């Protein structure tokens, strides 16, 4: 993650924000989708996060990379979108599919993995998404989640261990 | 990269595959209320004289088609942006809060309210005494603590609100915040209120100001729905006593233009 603004600068310019949007749009939306679960809601979360960033760009203090500031905004917006989606109590499409697990056939290992990821603590889950979907380094993830790179590494290792059982199942498929 | 790592990457890629995304920077500018800068395009005639059109070489014709395509896309983008603005509820409280014009001034403000008005007015570079003259009492005797909701409009037309026994908040500018609502949510834990005064505790609550563009509001909590009446552009509700404190809480807002939004509450 490169620091777009120097530490001595205050405020972010529209051009800087647009450049990062253009450069990492796919990663922003992918991580948001992993958090929210729905493509359209994820798109909305990223758009809303950047709209907020544009509105409050003068408040960016420049004491860290602009990209980390934006990632925090996107993650926060996606989390809010997920809460809103849950409160709307819509039925996810996949639940409408008849459950074939009861007869032992058609068990979807990806579904098991999805459930296992959903069961991870929030920090581990976010570290996982930021690492695998956005290719951020431990240091960059640490700046987004406000933890040390070591903590990011430990969170990812714990997450991998927790997912190992399900991953074995995926391999056997 | 070991095998387990490859399997994990592969599984995660299947769950959320990488896709090409549509670049929508103009939508962000519209949402943020920032004027967009449309690239200047040369005005092109809609149709060229027949003789001249025939004399165009293929490359010129291609350039002309590209230019026309650019103009069509630009017009569509501007039309789309206008349609979005027209069909979306106005941001923040920019649709207006008519009760602040209709209700009478408050002659004697409670000390805590006056203190908040002085602080908030000063923070926005306004004269505290003039700000106090603009304060209106929107609701009173709310909930267990019998709180009162006061609000005032700053010179930049953004709204500050303060609730006795609770707290206050100010939008930084008129268009800040969720469309049509400015809220305070709090309480619901023992330290919120004095145990001697409120031995049974004080439930969590949501209180706020809504714009004239809002038709109705509903609190969605613990799977239940509580309609919140709008009185003097203000809403209030304590969460039902049986609501799960860990459950998701949201405010459902119906606007007069027919749109509906759901906002997650903390």
Short mmCIF file of C-alpha atoms in Angstrom, two decimals:
data_model
loop_
_atom_site.label_atom_id
_atom_site.label_comp_id
_atom_site.label_asym_id
_atom_site.label_seq_id
_atom_site.Cartn_x
_atom_site.Cartn_y
_atom_site.Cartn_z
CA UNK A 1 0.00 0.00 0.00
CA UNK A 2 1.65 3.21 -1.06
CA UNK A 3 1.11 6.39 0.86
CA UNK A 4 -0.59 8.75 -1.53
CA UNK A 5 -0.29 11.69 0.79
CA UNK A 6 2.75 12.60 2.80
CA UNK A 7 2.51 12.62 6.58
CA UNK A 8 2.79 16.39 6.70
CA UNK A 9 -0.22 16.99 4.48
CA UNK A 10 -3.76 17.42 5.75
CA UNK A 11 -6.86 16.63 3.74
CA UNK A 12 -7.19 14.45 0.69
CA UNK A 13 -7.78 15.76 -2.78
CA UNK A 14 -10.55 14.57 -5.06
CA UNK A 15 -7.91 13.49 -7.55
CA UNK A 16 -6.23 11.25 -4.95
CA UNK A 17 -9.53 9.67 -4.02
CA UNK A 18 -10.47 9.08 -7.62
CA UNK A 19 -7.08 7.60 -8.39
CA UNK A 20 -7.42 5.05 -5.59
CA UNK A 21 -11.01 4.31 -6.58
CA UNK A 22 -9.91 3.68 -10.16
CA UNK A 23 -6.89 1.64 -9.12
CA UNK A 24 -8.52 -0.64 -6.54
CA UNK A 25 -12.23 -0.62 -7.38
CA UNK A 26 -12.30 -4.34 -8.04
CA UNK A 27 -10.62 -5.14 -4.70
CA UNK A 28 -12.83 -2.73 -2.76
CA UNK A 29 -15.98 -4.29 -4.18
CA UNK A 30 -14.70 -7.83 -3.75
CA UNK A 31 -13.92 -7.36 -0.06
CA UNK A 32 -17.22 -5.53 0.44
CA UNK A 33 -19.04 -8.39 -1.23
CA UNK A 34 -17.29 -10.90 1.02
CA UNK A 35 -18.48 -8.90 4.04
CA UNK A 36 -22.01 -8.11 2.85
CA UNK A 37 -22.73 -11.25 0.86
CA UNK A 38 -24.69 -9.57 -1.94
CA UNK A 39 -23.13 -8.01 -5.03
CA UNK A 40 -25.49 -5.04 -5.30
CA UNK A 41 -25.31 -4.24 -1.59
CA UNK A 42 -21.52 -4.44 -1.79
CA UNK A 43 -21.50 -2.02 -4.71
CA UNK A 44 -23.69 0.34 -2.71
CA UNK A 45 -21.42 0.07 0.33
CA UNK A 46 -18.32 1.00 -1.69
CA UNK A 47 -20.10 3.89 -3.40
CA UNK A 48 -21.39 5.16 -0.07
CA UNK A 49 -17.97 4.79 1.58
CA UNK A 50 -16.34 6.85 -1.17
CA UNK A 51 -19.15 9.42 -1.10
CA UNK A 52 -18.50 9.83 2.63
CA UNK A 53 -14.78 10.04 1.97
CA UNK A 54 -15.36 12.76 -0.64
CA UNK A 55 -17.55 14.70 1.79
CA UNK A 56 -15.12 14.41 4.67
CA UNK A 57 -11.86 14.49 2.71
CA UNK A 58 -10.78 17.64 4.53
CA UNK A 59 -10.74 15.62 7.76
CA UNK A 60 -8.09 13.21 6.51
CA UNK A 61 -5.14 14.00 8.78
CA UNK A 62 -2.45 12.34 6.73
CA UNK A 63 -1.03 10.46 9.73
CA UNK A 64 -1.30 7.23 7.75
CA UNK A 65 -1.79 6.17 4.15
CA UNK A 66 -4.91 7.44 2.42
CA UNK A 67 -5.54 3.92 1.16
CA UNK A 68 -5.82 2.57 4.72
CA UNK A 69 -8.27 5.38 5.54
CA UNK A 70 -10.37 4.41 2.53
CA UNK A 71 -10.20 0.71 3.32
CA UNK A 72 -11.46 1.46 6.83
CA UNK A 73 -14.34 3.45 5.32
CA UNK A 74 -15.22 0.64 2.92
CA UNK A 75 -15.07 -2.04 5.62
CA UNK A 76 -17.22 0.09 7.93
CA UNK A 77 -19.77 0.80 5.21
CA UNK A 78 -19.93 -2.88 4.28
CA UNK A 79 -20.44 -3.85 7.91
CA UNK A 80 -23.29 -1.33 8.20
CA UNK A 81 -24.78 -2.60 4.97
CA UNK A 82 -24.64 -6.15 6.31
CA UNK A 83 -26.42 -5.09 9.52
CA UNK A 84 -29.05 -3.30 7.48
CA UNK A 85 -29.50 -6.34 5.25
CA UNK A 86 -29.99 -8.54 8.29
CA UNK A 87 -32.50 -6.16 9.79
CA UNK A 88 -34.48 -6.29 6.56
CA UNK A 89 -34.65 -10.03 7.20
CA UNK A 90 -34.55 -10.96 3.56
CA UNK A 91 -34.14 -14.60 2.75
CA UNK A 92 -30.82 -15.27 1.06
CA UNK A 93 -31.36 -16.95 -2.28
CA UNK A 94 -29.35 -20.00 -1.37
CA UNK A 95 -31.76 -20.78 1.49
CA UNK A 96 -34.54 -21.08 -1.02
CA UNK A 97 -32.76 -24.04 -2.60
CA UNK A 98 -34.03 -27.34 -1.14
CA UNK A 99 -31.68 -28.67 1.50
CA UNK A 100 -30.14 -31.87 0.17
CA UNK A 101 -27.91 -32.47 3.15
CA UNK A 102 -30.43 -34.64 4.97
CA UNK A 103 -30.03 -37.57 2.56
CA UNK A 104 -26.26 -37.32 2.46
CA UNK A 105 -26.10 -36.28 -1.19
CA UNK A 106 -25.26 -32.92 -2.68
CA UNK A 107 -23.49 -31.55 0.43
CA UNK A 108 -21.88 -28.31 -0.73
CA UNK A 109 -18.38 -27.95 0.77
CA UNK A 110 -18.28 -24.27 -0.25
CA UNK A 111 -21.38 -23.78 1.84
CA UNK A 112 -19.58 -25.38 4.78
CA UNK A 113 -16.59 -23.12 4.21
CA UNK A 114 -18.87 -20.11 4.00
CA UNK A 115 -20.45 -21.07 7.32
CA UNK A 116 -17.04 -21.66 8.87
CA UNK A 117 -15.83 -18.23 7.73
CA UNK A 118 -19.02 -16.64 9.06
CA UNK A 119 -18.31 -18.25 12.43
CA UNK A 120 -14.81 -16.72 12.65
CA UNK A 121 -14.29 -13.74 14.96
CA UNK A 122 -14.71 -10.42 13.13
CA UNK A 123 -11.01 -9.50 13.08
CA UNK A 124 -9.95 -12.88 11.69
CA UNK A 125 -12.63 -12.73 9.03
CA UNK A 126 -11.67 -9.21 7.94
CA UNK A 127 -7.97 -10.09 7.90
CA UNK A 128 -8.78 -13.09 5.74
CA UNK A 129 -10.81 -11.03 3.25
CA UNK A 130 -8.26 -8.19 3.07
CA UNK A 131 -5.40 -10.63 2.58
CA UNK A 132 -6.94 -12.96 0.03
CA UNK A 133 -9.32 -10.67 -1.84
CA UNK A 134 -7.31 -7.45 -1.82
CA UNK A 135 -3.78 -8.90 -1.58
CA UNK A 136 -2.90 -6.50 1.21
CA UNK A 137 0.24 -7.18 3.24
CA UNK A 138 0.14 -7.85 6.98
CA UNK A 139 1.38 -4.29 7.59
CA UNK A 140 -1.33 -2.80 5.36
CA UNK A 141 -4.05 -4.91 6.98
CA UNK A 142 -2.74 -3.84 10.36
CA UNK A 143 -3.23 -0.20 9.39
CA UNK A 144 -6.78 -0.88 8.27
CA UNK A 145 -7.72 -2.85 11.38
CA UNK A 146 -5.61 -0.74 13.78
CA UNK A 147 -3.55 -3.68 14.97
CA UNK A 148 0.10 -4.66 14.60
CA UNK A 149 1.30 -6.76 11.64
CA UNK A 150 2.10 -9.52 14.14
CA UNK A 151 -1.49 -9.56 15.32
CA UNK A 152 -2.63 -9.78 11.69
CA UNK A 153 -0.34 -12.77 11.13
CA UNK A 154 -1.61 -14.47 14.28
CA UNK A 155 -5.24 -13.77 13.29
CA UNK A 156 -4.69 -15.24 9.83
CA UNK A 157 -2.98 -18.33 11.22
CA UNK A 158 -5.79 -18.91 13.68
CA UNK A 159 -8.33 -18.45 10.90
CA UNK A 160 -6.49 -20.92 8.66
CA UNK A 161 -6.39 -23.47 11.47
CA UNK A 162 -10.10 -23.02 12.11
CA UNK A 163 -10.84 -23.53 8.42
CA UNK A 164 -8.49 -26.49 8.00
CA UNK A 165 -11.14 -29.11 8.77
CA UNK A 166 -13.56 -27.69 6.24
CA UNK A 167 -10.78 -27.29 3.68
CA UNK A 168 -9.95 -30.98 3.99
CA UNK A 169 -13.57 -31.69 3.16
CA UNK A 170 -13.30 -29.45 0.09
CA UNK A 171 -10.21 -31.38 -1.05
CA UNK A 172 -11.97 -34.74 -0.71
CA UNK A 173 -14.79 -33.53 -2.88
CA UNK B 1 2.78 -21.57 -1.24
CA UNK B 2 1.72 -24.87 0.33
CA UNK B 3 -1.19 -27.01 -0.74
CA UNK B 4 -3.52 -25.91 2.06
CA UNK B 5 -2.90 -22.29 1.07
CA UNK B 6 -3.71 -23.06 -2.57
CA UNK B 7 -6.90 -24.86 -1.58
CA UNK B 8 -7.97 -21.94 0.60
CA UNK B 9 -7.28 -19.42 -2.18
CA UNK B 10 -9.17 -21.54 -4.66
CA UNK B 11 -12.18 -21.95 -2.37
CA UNK B 12 -12.26 -18.24 -1.56
CA UNK B 13 -12.04 -17.40 -5.26
CA UNK B 14 -15.04 -19.59 -5.93
CA UNK B 15 -17.01 -17.90 -3.17
CA UNK B 16 -16.30 -14.35 -4.34
CA UNK B 17 -14.85 -14.46 -7.84
CA UNK B 18 -12.95 -11.46 -9.15
CA UNK B 19 -15.11 -9.55 -11.62
CA UNK B 20 -14.64 -6.53 -13.74
CA UNK B 21 -16.45 -3.66 -12.10
CA UNK B 22 -18.22 -0.67 -13.58
CA UNK B 23 -16.41 2.59 -12.88
CA UNK B 24 -18.98 4.93 -11.28
CA UNK B 25 -17.10 7.97 -10.01
CA UNK B 26 -19.85 10.35 -11.10
CA UNK B 27 -22.32 8.45 -8.92
CA UNK B 28 -19.99 9.07 -5.96
CA UNK B 29 -19.86 12.79 -6.71
CA UNK B 30 -23.65 12.90 -6.92
CA UNK B 31 -24.06 10.98 -3.67
CA UNK B 32 -21.58 13.24 -1.89
CA UNK B 33 -23.21 16.40 -3.18
CA UNK B 34 -19.98 17.43 -4.92
CA UNK B 35 -20.42 19.17 -8.25
CA UNK B 36 -18.89 17.06 -10.96
CA UNK B 37 -16.74 18.51 -13.65
CA UNK B 38 -18.03 17.40 -17.02
CA UNK B 39 -15.30 17.35 -19.61
CA UNK B 40 -15.87 20.06 -22.14
CA UNK B 41 -17.00 18.65 -25.43
CA UNK B 42 -17.12 20.53 -28.66
CA UNK B 43 -20.60 21.17 -29.90
CA UNK B 44 -21.17 18.96 -32.93
CA UNK B 45 -23.85 19.46 -35.55
CA UNK B 46 -26.51 16.75 -35.34
CA UNK B 47 -26.33 16.15 -39.08
CA UNK B 48 -23.80 17.19 -41.64
CA UNK B 49 -24.73 18.49 -45.09
CA UNK B 50 -25.21 15.57 -47.44
CA UNK B 51 -22.45 16.63 -49.86
CA UNK B 52 -19.88 17.05 -47.15
CA UNK B 53 -20.85 13.79 -45.45
CA UNK B 54 -20.18 11.96 -48.71
CA UNK B 55 -16.76 13.50 -49.01
CA UNK B 56 -15.62 12.32 -45.62
CA UNK B 57 -12.85 9.78 -45.69
CA UNK B 58 -13.40 6.53 -43.70
CA UNK B 59 -11.04 7.68 -40.91
CA UNK B 60 -12.89 10.96 -40.58
CA UNK B 61 -16.18 9.13 -40.55
CA UNK B 62 -14.90 6.85 -37.79
CA UNK B 63 -13.72 9.85 -35.78
CA UNK B 64 -17.07 11.50 -36.21
CA UNK B 65 -18.87 8.37 -35.01
CA UNK B 66 -16.59 8.15 -31.98
CA UNK B 67 -17.21 11.82 -31.19
CA UNK B 68 -20.95 11.35 -31.51
CA UNK B 69 -20.70 8.28 -29.26
CA UNK B 70 -18.84 10.36 -26.64
CA UNK B 71 -21.54 13.02 -26.75
CA UNK B 72 -24.31 10.42 -26.39
CA UNK B 73 -22.54 8.78 -23.44
CA UNK B 74 -21.94 12.18 -21.79
CA UNK B 75 -25.59 13.16 -22.21
CA UNK B 76 -26.70 9.77 -20.85
CA UNK B 77 -24.37 10.14 -17.85
CA UNK B 78 -25.68 13.62 -17.03
CA UNK B 79 -29.28 12.44 -17.49
CA UNK B 80 -28.57 9.44 -15.26
CA UNK B 81 -27.05 11.66 -12.59
CA UNK B 82 -30.04 14.01 -12.71
CA UNK B 83 -32.44 11.06 -12.55
CA UNK B 84 -30.56 9.70 -9.54
CA UNK B 85 -30.74 13.04 -7.72
CA UNK B 86 -34.41 13.46 -8.55
CA UNK B 87 -35.37 9.93 -7.52
CA UNK B 88 -33.28 9.82 -4.32
CA UNK B 89 -34.33 11.38 -1.03
CA UNK B 90 -32.46 14.62 -0.32
CA UNK B 91 -29.34 14.06 1.78
CA UNK B 92 -29.22 14.95 5.47
CA UNK B 93 -31.94 17.40 6.49
CA UNK B 94 -31.64 19.42 3.29
CA UNK B 95 -35.33 18.75 2.48
CA UNK B 96 -36.20 21.15 5.30
CA UNK B 97 -37.48 20.96 8.87
CA UNK B 98 -40.57 23.18 8.82
CA UNK B 99 -41.28 22.86 12.56
CA UNK B 100 -38.22 25.00 13.22
CA UNK B 101 -40.01 27.83 11.35
CA UNK B 102 -43.45 27.12 12.78
CA UNK B 103 -42.81 26.64 16.51
CA UNK B 104 -42.25 29.59 18.87
CA UNK B 105 -38.87 30.49 20.39
CA UNK B 106 -38.07 29.13 23.84
CA UNK B 107 -37.74 31.99 26.35
CA UNK B 108 -35.88 30.15 29.11
CA UNK B 109 -33.61 27.32 28.11
CA UNK B 110 -32.58 24.74 30.75
CA UNK B 111 -28.94 25.34 31.77
CA UNK B 112 -27.66 22.10 30.18
CA UNK B 113 -29.40 22.88 26.91
CA UNK B 114 -28.11 26.46 26.93
CA UNK B 115 -24.59 25.14 27.56
CA UNK B 116 -24.82 22.80 24.57
CA UNK B 117 -26.15 25.55 22.31
CA UNK B 118 -23.34 27.92 23.37
CA UNK B 119 -20.68 25.27 22.76
CA UNK B 120 -22.05 24.05 19.45
CA UNK B 121 -22.68 27.56 18.10
CA UNK B 122 -19.15 28.62 19.01
CA UNK B 123 -17.73 25.49 17.40
CA UNK B 124 -19.35 26.50 14.12
CA UNK B 125 -18.30 30.13 14.44
CA UNK B 126 -21.75 31.47 15.25
CA UNK B 127 -23.01 33.91 17.86
CA UNK B 128 -24.30 31.77 20.80
CA UNK B 129 -26.97 34.32 21.77
CA UNK B 130 -28.40 34.42 18.26
CA UNK B 131 -28.31 30.61 18.13
CA UNK B 132 -30.28 30.43 21.37
CA UNK B 133 -32.98 32.62 19.82
CA UNK B 134 -33.40 30.03 17.07
CA UNK B 135 -33.88 27.09 19.48
CA UNK B 136 -37.25 25.35 19.35
CA UNK B 137 -38.75 22.73 21.67
CA UNK B 138 -39.85 19.90 19.38
CA UNK B 139 -40.93 17.27 21.91
CA UNK B 140 -41.18 17.04 25.69
CA UNK B 141 -41.69 14.41 28.39
CA UNK B 142 -40.13 11.64 26.31
CA UNK B 143 -39.73 8.14 27.75
CA UNK B 144 -38.74 6.99 31.21
CA UNK B 145 -36.55 10.02 31.86
CA UNK B 146 -39.17 12.51 30.62
CA UNK B 147 -36.61 14.05 28.29
CA UNK B 148 -37.14 17.12 26.12
CA UNK B 149 -35.91 17.44 22.55
CA UNK B 150 -34.66 20.85 21.45
CA UNK B 151 -33.25 21.78 18.05
CA UNK B 152 -31.96 24.84 16.27
CA UNK B 153 -31.01 25.69 12.75
CA UNK B 154 -27.58 27.17 12.25
CA UNK B 155 -26.86 30.01 9.85
CA UNK B 156 -25.70 27.46 7.27
CA UNK B 157 -29.14 25.81 7.75
CA UNK B 158 -27.66 22.60 9.22
CA UNK B 159 -29.50 21.40 12.33
CA UNK B 160 -28.22 20.77 15.87
CA UNK B 161 -30.35 18.84 18.32
CA UNK B 162 -30.05 18.27 22.05
CA UNK B 163 -31.99 15.93 24.32
CA UNK B 164 -32.12 16.56 28.07
CA UNK B 165 -30.67 13.72 30.21
CA UNK B 166 -29.04 12.39 27.05
CA UNK B 167 -26.85 14.46 24.73
CA UNK B 168 -26.70 16.46 21.57
CA UNK B 169 -25.40 16.30 18.04
CA UNK B 170 -24.82 18.63 15.11
CA UNK B 171 -24.54 17.89 11.41
CA UNK B 172 -21.38 19.45 10.02
CA UNK B 173 -23.32 20.70 7.04
CA UNK B 174 -26.89 20.62 5.78
CA UNK B 175 -26.45 17.60 3.52
CA UNK B 176 -24.51 15.49 6.00
CA UNK B 177 -25.92 12.21 7.24
CA UNK B 178 -28.58 9.76 6.21
CA UNK B 179 -31.32 11.19 4.00
CA UNK B 180 -33.99 12.86 6.09
CA UNK B 181 -32.87 11.78 9.55
CA UNK B 182 -30.54 13.02 12.28
CA UNK B 183 -30.56 10.67 15.26
CA UNK B 184 -29.21 10.01 18.73
CA UNK B 185 -29.31 6.47 20.05
CA UNK B 186 -28.27 5.59 23.59
CA UNK B 187 -29.01 4.20 27.00
CA UNK B 188 -29.95 0.67 27.92
CA UNK B 189 -27.08 -0.03 30.28
CA UNK B 190 -26.91 0.51 34.07
CA UNK B 191 -24.48 3.46 34.07
CA UNK B 192 -26.71 5.46 31.73
CA UNK B 193 -29.01 6.69 34.55
CA UNK B 194 -28.74 7.11 38.31
CA UNK B 195 -29.92 3.85 39.95
CA UNK B 196 -31.59 5.73 42.82
CA UNK B 197 -33.68 7.81 40.44
CA UNK B 198 -34.33 4.97 37.99
CA UNK B 199 -34.19 1.72 39.97
CA UNK B 200 -35.61 -0.27 37.07
CA UNK B 201 -33.03 1.14 34.65
CA UNK B 202 -33.63 3.13 31.50
CA UNK B 203 -34.23 1.28 28.25
CA UNK B 204 -32.19 2.02 25.17
CA UNK B 205 -33.84 4.62 22.95
CA UNK B 206 -33.61 6.43 19.67
CA UNK B 207 -34.54 10.08 19.26
CA UNK B 208 -34.07 12.46 16.41
CA UNK B 209 -35.22 15.02 13.90
CA UNK B 210 -36.65 14.04 10.52
CA UNK B 211 -36.97 16.22 7.44
CA UNK B 212 -40.21 17.22 5.76
CA UNK B 213 -39.44 14.61 3.09
CA UNK B 214 -40.11 11.76 5.55
CA UNK B 215 -43.56 10.23 5.52
CA UNK B 216 -43.23 7.60 8.25
CA UNK B 217 -40.63 5.82 10.38
CA UNK B 218 -40.56 2.37 11.92
CA UNK B 219 -38.13 0.99 14.48
CA UNK B 220 -37.19 -2.60 13.66
CA UNK B 221 -35.83 -4.26 16.78
CA UNK B 222 -35.61 -7.85 17.96
CA UNK B 223 -37.72 -9.00 15.02
CA UNK B 224 -40.55 -6.64 16.01
CA UNK B 225 -41.68 -3.40 14.36
CA UNK B 226 -42.55 -0.26 16.26
CA UNK B 227 -44.09 2.60 14.22
CA UNK B 228 -42.70 5.94 15.43
CA UNK B 229 -45.09 8.87 15.10
CA UNK B 230 -43.61 12.03 13.63
CA UNK B 231 -44.55 15.01 15.77
CA UNK B 232 -42.98 18.41 15.05
CA UNK B 233 -40.46 16.75 12.73
CA UNK B 234 -39.28 14.63 15.65
CA UNK B 235 -39.34 10.93 16.45
CA UNK B 236 -38.70 9.05 19.68
CA UNK B 237 -38.95 5.51 20.95
CA UNK B 238 -37.59 3.41 23.74
CA UNK B 239 -36.75 -0.11 22.64
CA UNK B 240 -39.37 -2.65 23.72
CA UNK B 241 -38.45 -4.29 27.06
CA UNK B 242 -38.33 -7.75 25.49
CA UNK B 243 -35.95 -6.67 22.70
CA UNK B 244 -32.76 -8.67 22.51
CA UNK B 245 -29.95 -6.22 23.41
CA UNK B 246 -27.57 -8.11 21.10
CA UNK B 247 -30.06 -8.18 18.23
CA UNK B 248 -29.89 -6.00 15.14
CA UNK B 249 -31.71 -2.69 15.27
CA UNK B 250 -32.69 -0.57 12.30
CA UNK B 251 -34.81 2.43 11.44
CA UNK B 252 -37.02 2.01 8.39
CA UNK B 253 -37.82 5.31 6.71
CA UNK B 254 -40.55 5.84 4.14
CA UNK B 255 -40.24 9.05 2.11
CA UNK B 256 -43.02 11.05 0.54
CA UNK B 257 -41.57 10.36 -2.92
CA UNK B 258 -42.28 6.64 -2.41
CA UNK B 259 -38.71 5.53 -1.74
CA UNK B 260 -37.81 3.55 1.36
CA UNK B 261 -34.51 3.18 3.18
CA UNK B 262 -33.37 1.10 6.14
CA UNK B 263 -30.62 2.43 8.42
CA UNK B 264 -28.79 0.24 10.89
CA UNK B 265 -28.70 1.70 14.40
CA UNK B 266 -25.83 1.06 16.80
#
